[in-house]
Short mmCIF file of C-alpha atoms in Angstrom, two decimals:
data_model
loop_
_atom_site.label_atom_id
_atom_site.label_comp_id
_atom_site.label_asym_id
_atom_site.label_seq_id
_atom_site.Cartn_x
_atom_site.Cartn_y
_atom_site.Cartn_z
CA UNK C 1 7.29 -11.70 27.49
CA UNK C 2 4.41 -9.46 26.67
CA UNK C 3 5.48 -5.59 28.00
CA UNK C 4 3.80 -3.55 30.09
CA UNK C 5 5.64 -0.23 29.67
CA UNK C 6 3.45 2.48 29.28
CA UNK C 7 3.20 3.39 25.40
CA UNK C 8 5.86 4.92 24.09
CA UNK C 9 5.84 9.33 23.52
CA UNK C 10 8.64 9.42 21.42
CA UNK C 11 9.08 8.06 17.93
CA UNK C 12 11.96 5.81 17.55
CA UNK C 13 12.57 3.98 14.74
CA UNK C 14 14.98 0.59 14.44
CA UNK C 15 16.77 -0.48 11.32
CA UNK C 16 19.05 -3.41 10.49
CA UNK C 17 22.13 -1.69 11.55
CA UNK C 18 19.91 -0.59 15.11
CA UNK C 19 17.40 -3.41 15.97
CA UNK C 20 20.08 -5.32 18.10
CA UNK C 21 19.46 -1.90 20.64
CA UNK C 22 16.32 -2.73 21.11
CA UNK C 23 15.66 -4.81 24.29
CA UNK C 24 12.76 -7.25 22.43
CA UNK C 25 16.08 -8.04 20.51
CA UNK C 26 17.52 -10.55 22.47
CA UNK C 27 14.25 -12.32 23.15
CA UNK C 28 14.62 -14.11 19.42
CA UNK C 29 16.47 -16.67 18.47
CA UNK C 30 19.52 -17.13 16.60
CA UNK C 31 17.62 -18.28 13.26
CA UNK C 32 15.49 -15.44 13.51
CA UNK C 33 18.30 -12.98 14.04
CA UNK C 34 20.01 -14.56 10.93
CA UNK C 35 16.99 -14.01 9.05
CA UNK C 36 16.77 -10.18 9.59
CA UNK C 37 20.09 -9.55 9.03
CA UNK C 38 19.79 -11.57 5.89
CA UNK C 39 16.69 -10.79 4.29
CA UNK C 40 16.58 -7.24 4.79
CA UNK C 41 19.47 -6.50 2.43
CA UNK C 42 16.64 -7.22 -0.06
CA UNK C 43 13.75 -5.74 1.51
CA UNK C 44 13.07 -2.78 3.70
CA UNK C 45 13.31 -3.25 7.17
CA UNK C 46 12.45 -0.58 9.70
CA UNK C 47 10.36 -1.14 12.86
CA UNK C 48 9.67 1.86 15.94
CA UNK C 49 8.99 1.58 19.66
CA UNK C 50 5.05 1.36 19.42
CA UNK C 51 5.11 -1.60 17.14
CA UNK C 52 7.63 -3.72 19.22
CA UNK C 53 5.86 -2.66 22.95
CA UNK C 54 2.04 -2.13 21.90
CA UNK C 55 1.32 -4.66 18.72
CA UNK C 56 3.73 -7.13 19.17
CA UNK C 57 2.66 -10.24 21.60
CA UNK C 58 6.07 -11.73 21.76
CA UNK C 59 4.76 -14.79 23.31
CA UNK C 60 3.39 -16.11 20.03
CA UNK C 61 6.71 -14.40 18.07
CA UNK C 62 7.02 -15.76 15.44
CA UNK C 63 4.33 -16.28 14.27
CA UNK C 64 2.23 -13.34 15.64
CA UNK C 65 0.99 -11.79 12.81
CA UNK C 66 2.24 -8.15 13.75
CA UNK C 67 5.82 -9.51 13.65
CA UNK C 68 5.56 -11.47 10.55
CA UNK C 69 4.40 -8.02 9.08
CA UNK C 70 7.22 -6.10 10.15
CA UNK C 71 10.09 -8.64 10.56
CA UNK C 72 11.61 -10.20 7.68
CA UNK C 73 11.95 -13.95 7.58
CA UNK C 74 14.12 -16.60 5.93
CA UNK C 75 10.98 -17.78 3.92
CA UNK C 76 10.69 -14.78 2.06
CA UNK C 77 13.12 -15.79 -0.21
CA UNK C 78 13.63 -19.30 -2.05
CA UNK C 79 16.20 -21.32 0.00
CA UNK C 80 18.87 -21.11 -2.72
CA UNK C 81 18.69 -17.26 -2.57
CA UNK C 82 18.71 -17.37 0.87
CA UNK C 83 21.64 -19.61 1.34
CA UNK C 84 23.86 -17.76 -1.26
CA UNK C 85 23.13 -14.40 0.39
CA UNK C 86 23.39 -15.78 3.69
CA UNK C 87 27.29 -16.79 2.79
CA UNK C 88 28.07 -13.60 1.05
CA UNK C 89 26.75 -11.40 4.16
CA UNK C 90 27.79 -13.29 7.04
CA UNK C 91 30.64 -15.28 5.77
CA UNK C 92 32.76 -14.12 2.90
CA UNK C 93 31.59 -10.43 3.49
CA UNK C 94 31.97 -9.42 0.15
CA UNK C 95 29.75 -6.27 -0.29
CA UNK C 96 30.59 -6.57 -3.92
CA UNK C 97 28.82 -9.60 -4.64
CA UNK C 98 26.19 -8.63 -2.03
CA UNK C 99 25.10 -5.49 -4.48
CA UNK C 100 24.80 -7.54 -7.19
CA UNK C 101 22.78 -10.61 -5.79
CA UNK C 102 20.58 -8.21 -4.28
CA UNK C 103 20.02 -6.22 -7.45
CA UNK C 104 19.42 -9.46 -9.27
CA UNK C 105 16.74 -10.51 -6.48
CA UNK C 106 15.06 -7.04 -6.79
CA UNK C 107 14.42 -7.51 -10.50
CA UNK C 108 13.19 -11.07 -10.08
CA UNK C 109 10.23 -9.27 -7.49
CA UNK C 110 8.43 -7.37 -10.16
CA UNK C 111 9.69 -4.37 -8.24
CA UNK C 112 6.71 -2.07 -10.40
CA UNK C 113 3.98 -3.97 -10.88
CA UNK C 114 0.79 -2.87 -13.26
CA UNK C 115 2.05 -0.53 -15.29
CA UNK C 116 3.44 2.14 -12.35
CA UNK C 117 6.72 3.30 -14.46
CA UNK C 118 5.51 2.53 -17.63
CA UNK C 119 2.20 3.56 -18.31
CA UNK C 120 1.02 5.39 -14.85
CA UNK C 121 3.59 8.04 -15.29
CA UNK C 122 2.19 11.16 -17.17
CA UNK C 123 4.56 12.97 -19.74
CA UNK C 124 4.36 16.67 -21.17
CA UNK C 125 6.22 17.19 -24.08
CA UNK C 126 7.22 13.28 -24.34
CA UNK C 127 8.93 14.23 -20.75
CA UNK C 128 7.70 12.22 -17.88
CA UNK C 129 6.53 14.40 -14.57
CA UNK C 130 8.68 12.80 -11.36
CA UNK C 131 6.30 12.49 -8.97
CA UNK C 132 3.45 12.03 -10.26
CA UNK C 133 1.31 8.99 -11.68
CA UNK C 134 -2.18 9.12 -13.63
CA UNK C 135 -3.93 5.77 -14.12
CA UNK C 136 -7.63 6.63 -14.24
CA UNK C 137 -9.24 10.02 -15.41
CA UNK C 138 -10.05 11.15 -12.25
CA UNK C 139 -7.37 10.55 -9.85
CA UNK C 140 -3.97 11.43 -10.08
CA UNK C 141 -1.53 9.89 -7.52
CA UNK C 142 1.35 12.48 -5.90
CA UNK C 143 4.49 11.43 -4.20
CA UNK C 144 6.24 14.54 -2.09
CA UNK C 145 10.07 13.15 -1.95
CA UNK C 146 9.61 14.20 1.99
CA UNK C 147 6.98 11.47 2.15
CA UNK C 148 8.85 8.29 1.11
CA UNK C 149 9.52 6.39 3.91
CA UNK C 150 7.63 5.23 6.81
CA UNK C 151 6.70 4.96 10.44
CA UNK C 152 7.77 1.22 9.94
CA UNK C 153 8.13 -0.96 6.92
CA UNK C 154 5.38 -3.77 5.80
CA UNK C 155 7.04 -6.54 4.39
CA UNK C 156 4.52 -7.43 1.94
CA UNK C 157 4.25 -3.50 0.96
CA UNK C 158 4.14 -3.37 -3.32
CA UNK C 159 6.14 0.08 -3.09
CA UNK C 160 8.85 -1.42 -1.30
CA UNK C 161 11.00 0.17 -4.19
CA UNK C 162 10.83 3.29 -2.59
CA UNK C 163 12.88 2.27 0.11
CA UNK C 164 15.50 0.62 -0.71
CA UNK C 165 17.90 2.95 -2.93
CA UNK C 166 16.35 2.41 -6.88
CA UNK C 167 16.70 5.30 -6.96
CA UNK C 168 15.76 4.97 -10.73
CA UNK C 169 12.35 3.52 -9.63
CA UNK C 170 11.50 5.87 -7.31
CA UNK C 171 8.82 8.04 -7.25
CA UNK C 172 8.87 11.23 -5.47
CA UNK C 173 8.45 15.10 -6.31
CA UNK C 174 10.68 18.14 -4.32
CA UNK C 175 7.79 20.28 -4.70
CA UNK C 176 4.07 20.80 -5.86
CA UNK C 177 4.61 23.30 -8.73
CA UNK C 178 4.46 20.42 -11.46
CA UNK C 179 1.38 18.85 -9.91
CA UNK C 180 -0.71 22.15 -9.86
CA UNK C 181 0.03 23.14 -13.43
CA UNK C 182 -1.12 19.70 -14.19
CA UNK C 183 -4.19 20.14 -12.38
CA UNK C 184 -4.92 23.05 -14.27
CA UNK C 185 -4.92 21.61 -17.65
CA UNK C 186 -6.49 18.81 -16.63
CA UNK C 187 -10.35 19.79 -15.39
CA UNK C 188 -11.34 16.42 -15.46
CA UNK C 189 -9.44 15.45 -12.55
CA UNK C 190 -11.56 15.16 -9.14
CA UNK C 191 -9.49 13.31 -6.88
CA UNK C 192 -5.73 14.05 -5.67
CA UNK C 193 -4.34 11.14 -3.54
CA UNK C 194 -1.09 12.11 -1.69
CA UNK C 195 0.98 9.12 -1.13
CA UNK C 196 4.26 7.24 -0.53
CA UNK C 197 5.86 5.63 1.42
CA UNK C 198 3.84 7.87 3.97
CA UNK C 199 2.71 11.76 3.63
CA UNK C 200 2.31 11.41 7.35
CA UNK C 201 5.76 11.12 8.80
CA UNK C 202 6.23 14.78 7.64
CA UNK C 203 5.55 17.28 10.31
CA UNK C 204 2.27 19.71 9.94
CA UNK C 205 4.14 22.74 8.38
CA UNK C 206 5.64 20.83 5.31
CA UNK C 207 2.75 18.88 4.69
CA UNK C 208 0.71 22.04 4.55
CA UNK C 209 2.91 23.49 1.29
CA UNK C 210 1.41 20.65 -0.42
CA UNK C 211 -2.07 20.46 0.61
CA UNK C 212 -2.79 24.21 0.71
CA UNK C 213 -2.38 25.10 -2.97
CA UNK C 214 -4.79 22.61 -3.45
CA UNK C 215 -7.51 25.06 -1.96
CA UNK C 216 -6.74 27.48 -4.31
CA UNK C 217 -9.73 28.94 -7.15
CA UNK C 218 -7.85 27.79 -10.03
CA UNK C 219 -8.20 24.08 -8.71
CA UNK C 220 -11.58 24.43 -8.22
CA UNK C 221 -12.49 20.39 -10.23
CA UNK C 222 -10.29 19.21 -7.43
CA UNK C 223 -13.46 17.53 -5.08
CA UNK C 224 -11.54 15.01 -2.78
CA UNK C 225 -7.55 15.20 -1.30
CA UNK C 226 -6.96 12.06 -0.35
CA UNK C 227 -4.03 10.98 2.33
CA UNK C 228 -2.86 7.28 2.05
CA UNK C 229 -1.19 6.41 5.67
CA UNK C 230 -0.10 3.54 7.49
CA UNK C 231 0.18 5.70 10.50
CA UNK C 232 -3.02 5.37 12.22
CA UNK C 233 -2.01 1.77 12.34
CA UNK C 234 2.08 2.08 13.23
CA UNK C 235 2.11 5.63 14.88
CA UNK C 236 -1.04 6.45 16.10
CA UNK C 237 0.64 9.27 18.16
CA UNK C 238 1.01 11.31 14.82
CA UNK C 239 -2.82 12.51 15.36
CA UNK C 240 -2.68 12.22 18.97
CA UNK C 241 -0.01 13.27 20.99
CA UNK C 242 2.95 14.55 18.78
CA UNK C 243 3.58 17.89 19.02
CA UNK C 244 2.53 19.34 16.47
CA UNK C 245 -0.95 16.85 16.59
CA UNK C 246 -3.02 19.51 17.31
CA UNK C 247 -1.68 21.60 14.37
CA UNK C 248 -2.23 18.82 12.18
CA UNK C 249 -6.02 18.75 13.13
CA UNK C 250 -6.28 22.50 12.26
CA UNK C 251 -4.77 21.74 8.88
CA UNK C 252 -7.71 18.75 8.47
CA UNK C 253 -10.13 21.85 9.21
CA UNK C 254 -8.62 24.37 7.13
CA UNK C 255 -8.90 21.15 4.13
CA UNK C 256 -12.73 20.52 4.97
CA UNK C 257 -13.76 24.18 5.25
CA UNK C 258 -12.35 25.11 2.10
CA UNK C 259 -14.94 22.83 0.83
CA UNK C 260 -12.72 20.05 0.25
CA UNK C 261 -13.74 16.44 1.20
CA UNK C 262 -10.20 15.00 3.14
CA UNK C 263 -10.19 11.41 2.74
CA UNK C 264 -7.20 9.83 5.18
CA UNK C 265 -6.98 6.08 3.48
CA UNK C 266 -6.03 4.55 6.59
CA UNK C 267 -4.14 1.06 6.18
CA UNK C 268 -4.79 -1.40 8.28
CA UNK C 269 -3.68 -4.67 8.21
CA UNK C 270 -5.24 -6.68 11.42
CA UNK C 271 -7.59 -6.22 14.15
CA UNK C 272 -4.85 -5.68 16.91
CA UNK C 273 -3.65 -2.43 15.25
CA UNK C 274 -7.08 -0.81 16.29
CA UNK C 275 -7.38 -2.51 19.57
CA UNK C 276 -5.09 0.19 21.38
CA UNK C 277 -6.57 3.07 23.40
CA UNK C 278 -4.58 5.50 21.45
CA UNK C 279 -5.18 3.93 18.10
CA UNK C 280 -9.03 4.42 18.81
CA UNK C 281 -8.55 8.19 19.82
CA UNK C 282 -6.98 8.92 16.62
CA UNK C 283 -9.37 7.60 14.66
CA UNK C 284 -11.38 10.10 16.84
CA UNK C 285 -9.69 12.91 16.17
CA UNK C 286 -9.16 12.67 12.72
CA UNK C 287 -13.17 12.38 11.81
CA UNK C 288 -13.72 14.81 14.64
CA UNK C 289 -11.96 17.29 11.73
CA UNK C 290 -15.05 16.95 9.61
CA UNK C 291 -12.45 14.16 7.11
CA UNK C 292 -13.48 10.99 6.48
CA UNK C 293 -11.08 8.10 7.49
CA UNK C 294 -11.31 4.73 5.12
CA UNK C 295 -9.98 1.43 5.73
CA UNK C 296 -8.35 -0.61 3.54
CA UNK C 297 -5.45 -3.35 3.46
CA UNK C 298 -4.42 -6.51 1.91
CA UNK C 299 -5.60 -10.01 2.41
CA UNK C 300 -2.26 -11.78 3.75
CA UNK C 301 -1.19 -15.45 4.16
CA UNK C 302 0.24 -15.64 7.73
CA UNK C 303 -1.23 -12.47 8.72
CA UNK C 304 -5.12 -11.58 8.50
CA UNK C 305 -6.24 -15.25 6.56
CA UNK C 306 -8.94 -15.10 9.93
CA UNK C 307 -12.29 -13.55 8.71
CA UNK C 308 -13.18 -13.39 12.39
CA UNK C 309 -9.95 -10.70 12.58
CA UNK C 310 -11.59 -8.69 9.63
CA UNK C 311 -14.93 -8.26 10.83
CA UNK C 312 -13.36 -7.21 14.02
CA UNK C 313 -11.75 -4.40 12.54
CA UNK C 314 -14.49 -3.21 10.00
CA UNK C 315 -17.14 -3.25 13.29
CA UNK C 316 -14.53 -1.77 15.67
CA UNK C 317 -13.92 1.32 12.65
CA UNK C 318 -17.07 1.69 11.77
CA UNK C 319 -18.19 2.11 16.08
CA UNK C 320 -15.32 4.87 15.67
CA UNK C 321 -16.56 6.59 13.04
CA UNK C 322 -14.40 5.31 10.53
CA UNK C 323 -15.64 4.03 6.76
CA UNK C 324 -14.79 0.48 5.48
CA UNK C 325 -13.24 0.66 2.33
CA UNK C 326 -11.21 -2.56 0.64
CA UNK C 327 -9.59 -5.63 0.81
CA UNK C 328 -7.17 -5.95 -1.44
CA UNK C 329 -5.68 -8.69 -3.00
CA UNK C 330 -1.73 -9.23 -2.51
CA UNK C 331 -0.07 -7.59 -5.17
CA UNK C 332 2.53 -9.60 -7.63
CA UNK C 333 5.66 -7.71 -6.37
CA UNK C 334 8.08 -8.45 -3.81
CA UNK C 335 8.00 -11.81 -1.78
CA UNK C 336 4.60 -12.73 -3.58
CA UNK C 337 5.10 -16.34 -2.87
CA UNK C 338 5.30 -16.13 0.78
CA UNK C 339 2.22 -14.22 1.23
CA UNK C 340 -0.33 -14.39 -1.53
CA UNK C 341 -3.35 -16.77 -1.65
CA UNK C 342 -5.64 -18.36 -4.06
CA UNK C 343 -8.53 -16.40 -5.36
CA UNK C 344 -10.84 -18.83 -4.19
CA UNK C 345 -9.30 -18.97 -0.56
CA UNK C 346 -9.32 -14.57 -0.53
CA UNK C 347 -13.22 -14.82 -1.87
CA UNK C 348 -14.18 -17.39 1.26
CA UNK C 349 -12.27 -15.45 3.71
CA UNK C 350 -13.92 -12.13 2.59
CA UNK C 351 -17.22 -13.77 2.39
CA UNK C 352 -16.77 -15.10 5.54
CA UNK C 353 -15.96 -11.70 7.23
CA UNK C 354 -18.59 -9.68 5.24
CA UNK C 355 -21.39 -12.02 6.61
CA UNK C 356 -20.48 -11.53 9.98
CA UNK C 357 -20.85 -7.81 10.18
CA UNK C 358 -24.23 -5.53 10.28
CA UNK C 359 -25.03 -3.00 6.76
CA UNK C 360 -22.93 -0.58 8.21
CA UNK C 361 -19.80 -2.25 7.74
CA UNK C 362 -20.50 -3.74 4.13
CA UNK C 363 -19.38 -0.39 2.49
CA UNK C 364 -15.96 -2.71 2.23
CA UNK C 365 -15.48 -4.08 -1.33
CA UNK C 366 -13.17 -7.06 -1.94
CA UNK C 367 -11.01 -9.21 -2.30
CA UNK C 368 -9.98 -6.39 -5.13
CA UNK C 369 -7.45 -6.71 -7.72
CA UNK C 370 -5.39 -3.90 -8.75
CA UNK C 371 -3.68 -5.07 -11.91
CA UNK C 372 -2.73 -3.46 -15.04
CA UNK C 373 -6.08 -3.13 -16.52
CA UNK C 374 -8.06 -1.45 -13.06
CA UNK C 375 -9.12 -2.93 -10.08
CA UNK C 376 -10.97 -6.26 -10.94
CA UNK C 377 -13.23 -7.69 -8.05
CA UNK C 378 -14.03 -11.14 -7.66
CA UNK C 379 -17.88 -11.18 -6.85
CA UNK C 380 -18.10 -14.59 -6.68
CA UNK C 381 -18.05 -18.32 -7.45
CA UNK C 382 -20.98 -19.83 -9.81
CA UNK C 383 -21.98 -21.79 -11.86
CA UNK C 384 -23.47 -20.98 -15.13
CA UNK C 385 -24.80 -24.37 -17.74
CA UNK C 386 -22.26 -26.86 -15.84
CA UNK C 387 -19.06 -24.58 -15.95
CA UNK C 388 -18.14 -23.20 -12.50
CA UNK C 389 -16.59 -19.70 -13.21
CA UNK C 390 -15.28 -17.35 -11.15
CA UNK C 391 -17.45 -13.60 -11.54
CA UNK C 392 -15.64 -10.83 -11.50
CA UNK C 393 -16.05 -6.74 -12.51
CA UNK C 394 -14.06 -3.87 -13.05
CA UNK C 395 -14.76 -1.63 -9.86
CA UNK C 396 -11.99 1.30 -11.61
CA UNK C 397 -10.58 0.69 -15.10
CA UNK C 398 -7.95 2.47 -17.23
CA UNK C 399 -11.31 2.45 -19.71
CA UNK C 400 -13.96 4.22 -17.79
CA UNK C 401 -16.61 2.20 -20.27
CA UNK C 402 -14.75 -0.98 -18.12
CA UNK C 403 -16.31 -0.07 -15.03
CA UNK C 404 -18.92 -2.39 -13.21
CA UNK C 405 -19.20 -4.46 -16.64
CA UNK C 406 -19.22 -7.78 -15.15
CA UNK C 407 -17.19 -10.90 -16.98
CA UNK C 408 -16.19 -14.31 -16.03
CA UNK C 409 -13.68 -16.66 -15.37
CA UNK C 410 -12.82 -20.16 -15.50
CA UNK C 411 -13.09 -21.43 -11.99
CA UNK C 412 -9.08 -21.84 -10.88
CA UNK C 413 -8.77 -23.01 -7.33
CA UNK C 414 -4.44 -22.70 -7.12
CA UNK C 415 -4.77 -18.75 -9.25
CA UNK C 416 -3.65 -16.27 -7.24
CA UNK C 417 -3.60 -12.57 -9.71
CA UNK C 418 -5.56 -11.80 -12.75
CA UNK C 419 -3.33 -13.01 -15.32
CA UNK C 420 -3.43 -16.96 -13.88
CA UNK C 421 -6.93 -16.51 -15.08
CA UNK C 422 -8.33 -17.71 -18.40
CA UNK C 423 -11.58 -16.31 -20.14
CA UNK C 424 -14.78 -18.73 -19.84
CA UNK C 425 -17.25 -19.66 -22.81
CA UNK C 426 -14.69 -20.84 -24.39
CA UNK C 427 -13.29 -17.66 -25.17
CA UNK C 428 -9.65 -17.03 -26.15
CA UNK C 429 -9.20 -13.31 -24.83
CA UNK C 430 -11.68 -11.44 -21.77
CA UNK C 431 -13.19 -8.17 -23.35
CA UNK C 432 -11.40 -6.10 -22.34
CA UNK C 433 -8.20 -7.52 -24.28
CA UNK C 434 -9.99 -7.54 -27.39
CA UNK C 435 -11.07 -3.82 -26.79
CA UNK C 436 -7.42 -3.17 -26.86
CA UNK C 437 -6.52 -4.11 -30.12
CA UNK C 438 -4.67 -7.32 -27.80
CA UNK C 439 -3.44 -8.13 -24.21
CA UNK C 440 -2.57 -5.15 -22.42
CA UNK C 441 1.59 -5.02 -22.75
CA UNK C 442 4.21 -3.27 -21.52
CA UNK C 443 5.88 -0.90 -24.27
CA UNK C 444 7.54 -3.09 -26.73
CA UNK C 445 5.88 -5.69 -26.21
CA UNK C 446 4.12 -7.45 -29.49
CA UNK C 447 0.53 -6.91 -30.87
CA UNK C 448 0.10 -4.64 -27.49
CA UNK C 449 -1.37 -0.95 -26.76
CA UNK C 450 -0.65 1.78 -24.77
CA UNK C 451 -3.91 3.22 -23.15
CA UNK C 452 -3.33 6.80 -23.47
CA UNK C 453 -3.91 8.46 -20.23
CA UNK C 454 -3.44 12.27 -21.84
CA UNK C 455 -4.43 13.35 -25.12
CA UNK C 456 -1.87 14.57 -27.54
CA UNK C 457 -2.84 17.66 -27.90
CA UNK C 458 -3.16 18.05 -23.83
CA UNK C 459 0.78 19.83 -23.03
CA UNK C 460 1.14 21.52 -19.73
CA UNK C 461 1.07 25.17 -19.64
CA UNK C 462 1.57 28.39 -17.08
CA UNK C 463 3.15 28.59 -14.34
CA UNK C 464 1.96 27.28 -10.81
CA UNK C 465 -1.14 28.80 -9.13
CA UNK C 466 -0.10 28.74 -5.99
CA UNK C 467 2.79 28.53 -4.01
CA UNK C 468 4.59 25.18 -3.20
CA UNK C 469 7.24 24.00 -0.38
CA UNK C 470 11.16 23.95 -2.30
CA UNK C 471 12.43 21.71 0.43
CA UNK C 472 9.94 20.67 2.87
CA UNK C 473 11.54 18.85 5.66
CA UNK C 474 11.10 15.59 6.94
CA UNK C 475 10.03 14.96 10.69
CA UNK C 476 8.24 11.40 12.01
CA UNK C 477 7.98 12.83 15.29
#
């Protein structure tokens, strides 16, 4: 039952309490029904028009890999989760005992994994700064509360906090004053990334009180403004034909004349989500602005495992004009179980995929770890006087002295995150434990340090140099 209604103008979004509009609706069965309306009172769940018509093939539903991204299923929780919440939800009804099961399976996710809320977060007068995180020197991370949702919901995504009322694990700031007087005392930041949820699903104007004081003298260190966005993938029509598309590219040119380099860190998850005329022609558009796009996305049991997929996409991007960036490693949050690999598995696939492509697309780096430390990349598998040892390197690091130091592993064929991993040589701790006076802990935790990410003596002072957007409104379409 593959459509073939022309693509879809107008952005319209489905949720639990709308997909059952939605014509595709009735083509799934029962079970999968029950899973959706299950599932997603755990996880986000939020779909549009484009997704269902153009990037679903509904034929192979479900285990297309488009709708196993987007659509919750029963597997995503252990059975005897799924059966209690199952008979709360459908049967006894009890919203009661709903909120609290959920709440329970929330905390059991890792809902904020390396470090986000505990040492990402940068604090000014022992006060943390909503909005805002700052995990290595150069970058700091920025969250516009306008920006925290999305053209449609991932179900693997690791920020899947943001969507699904924690409120007290949400990140998100109301306006940009707080992030420019940070900038200001802090000249050796280089690298802004705006993020979310997705920056994109604001309309032009309010997206342009955040990027414009950004441009200003007194920011001068700032080099790159980077835009994380699923939307090239999910709503393509955002750089295309929405209507305020075209003001959107003038805002890209305002960014790159100003001297600015305006990175948009497109996520992609599979080769289908570029295949699409329109998907193509914003990729286009957006480096016809004089800004780079990047790709990067996870590594995904019953998605993308198919290197053949991968070096479709990096070739297809890189034809476009767009830059291959990473492939991550699934993160240890949410339904980690259902979609994470082995190490070893994530190294074959990506070695796999990397051979198959010319120079041009082996600017990708992968399969890349970001865990509390930095992002750890697994270079390979060898073997060094009998002992076969996975060899890995910091590619960013909370330590810049971290970075590209290469260290080893003991070879684990079932590990699937950094801290399955044990040190080889015999060694009881990797280097870059002992360099922290111990294992790298959350606060309180024994024999454990925080990496300062400000000096002391660093407070915030002025006022904002430059005006910011008080309530910048929120528009997908």
């Amino acid at each position: 039952m593959t459509t073939t209604e022309s693509t879809p103008s107008k952005f319209k979004p489905y949720t639990r309490q709308t997909i059952h509009t939605a014509r595709q609706w009735q083509w799934l069965t029962p079970e999968l029904q029950e899973a959706v309306q299950v599932v997603s009172h755990v996880l986000p769940f939020r779909v549009n028009a484009y997704v269902l018509e153009e990037l679903i093939d509904w034929d192979k539903v479900p285990d297309d890999p488009i709708y196993r991204l987007t659509f919750p299923h029963r597997d995503m929780l252990p059975a005897s989760e799924y059966e209690q919440l199952r008979d709360l939800v459908l049967y006894r009804k009890d919203e009661a005992a709903v909120a609290k099961l959920v709440h329970g399976i929330r905390m059991r996710m890792n809902p904020h994994p390396a470090g986000q809320m505990t040492h990402n977060v940068p604090r000014v007068n022992d006060a943390p700064l909503k909005g805002l995180q700052h995990k290595y020197k150069e970058t700091v991370l920025f969250f516009p509360s306008s920006g925290q949702t999305c053209h449609a919901y991932c179900t693997f995504c690791f920020r899947w906090p943001q969507f699904v009322g924690m409120d007290d694990m949400k990140f998100d700031a109301r306006e940009c004053s707080e992030l420019v007087s940070y900038l200001e005392t802090h000249p050796d930041v280089t690298d802004v990334l705006i993020t979310g949820g997705d920056p994109m699903i604001m309309n032009t104007r309010s997206l342009a009180e955040f990027l414009e004081p950004l441009l200003e003298p007194n920011l001068a260190h700032i080099q790159n403004i980077r835009i994380g966005t699923k939307s090239v993938a999910y709503w393509p029509q955002r750089f295309v034909s929405d209507k305020d598309s075209d003001d959107l590219m003038r805002l890209f040119e305002k960014v790159v004349r100003s001297g600015k380099n305006l990175a948009i860190m497109g996520h992609y998850n599979h080769a289908v989500e570029l295949r699409h005329p329109i998907a193509q022609q914003a990729v286009k558009r957006i480096v016809g602005t004089g800004a780079t796009l990047r790709m990067q996305g996870p590594l995904i049991r019953h998605i993308n495992e198919d290197p053949k997929s991968w070096a479709e996409l990096w070739t297809t991007g890189v034809r476009l004009g767009a830059i291959p960036y990473y492939m991550f490693v699934e993160r240890d949050t949410g339904p980690r179980d259902y979609f994470s690999l082995p190490l070893a598995r994530a190294h074959q696939i990506f070695q796999e995929a990397y051979s198959m492509v010319s120079g041009l697309s082996r600017t990708v780096r992968g399969p890349s770890m970001s865990a509390f430390p930095g992002k750890v990349v697994i270079d390979g598998v060898v073997t060094i006087n009998g002992e076969k040892l996975f060899a890995l390197q910091f590619l960013q690091a909370r330590n810049p002295e971290w970075v590209r130091r290469p260290f080893f592993a003991k070879y684990d064929p079932d590990a699937t995150w950094l801290d399955h991993l044990k040190p080889a040589f015999g060694r009881d701790k990797f280097f870059f434990e002992q360099e922290s006076a111990g294992p790298l802990r959350e606060p309180g935790g024994p024999g454990g340090r925080v990496i300062p990410l400000v000096p002391a003596a660093q407070l915030l002072g002025g006022e904002a140099g430059g005006s910011c957007g008080k309530n910048p409104a929120q528009d997908a379409a």
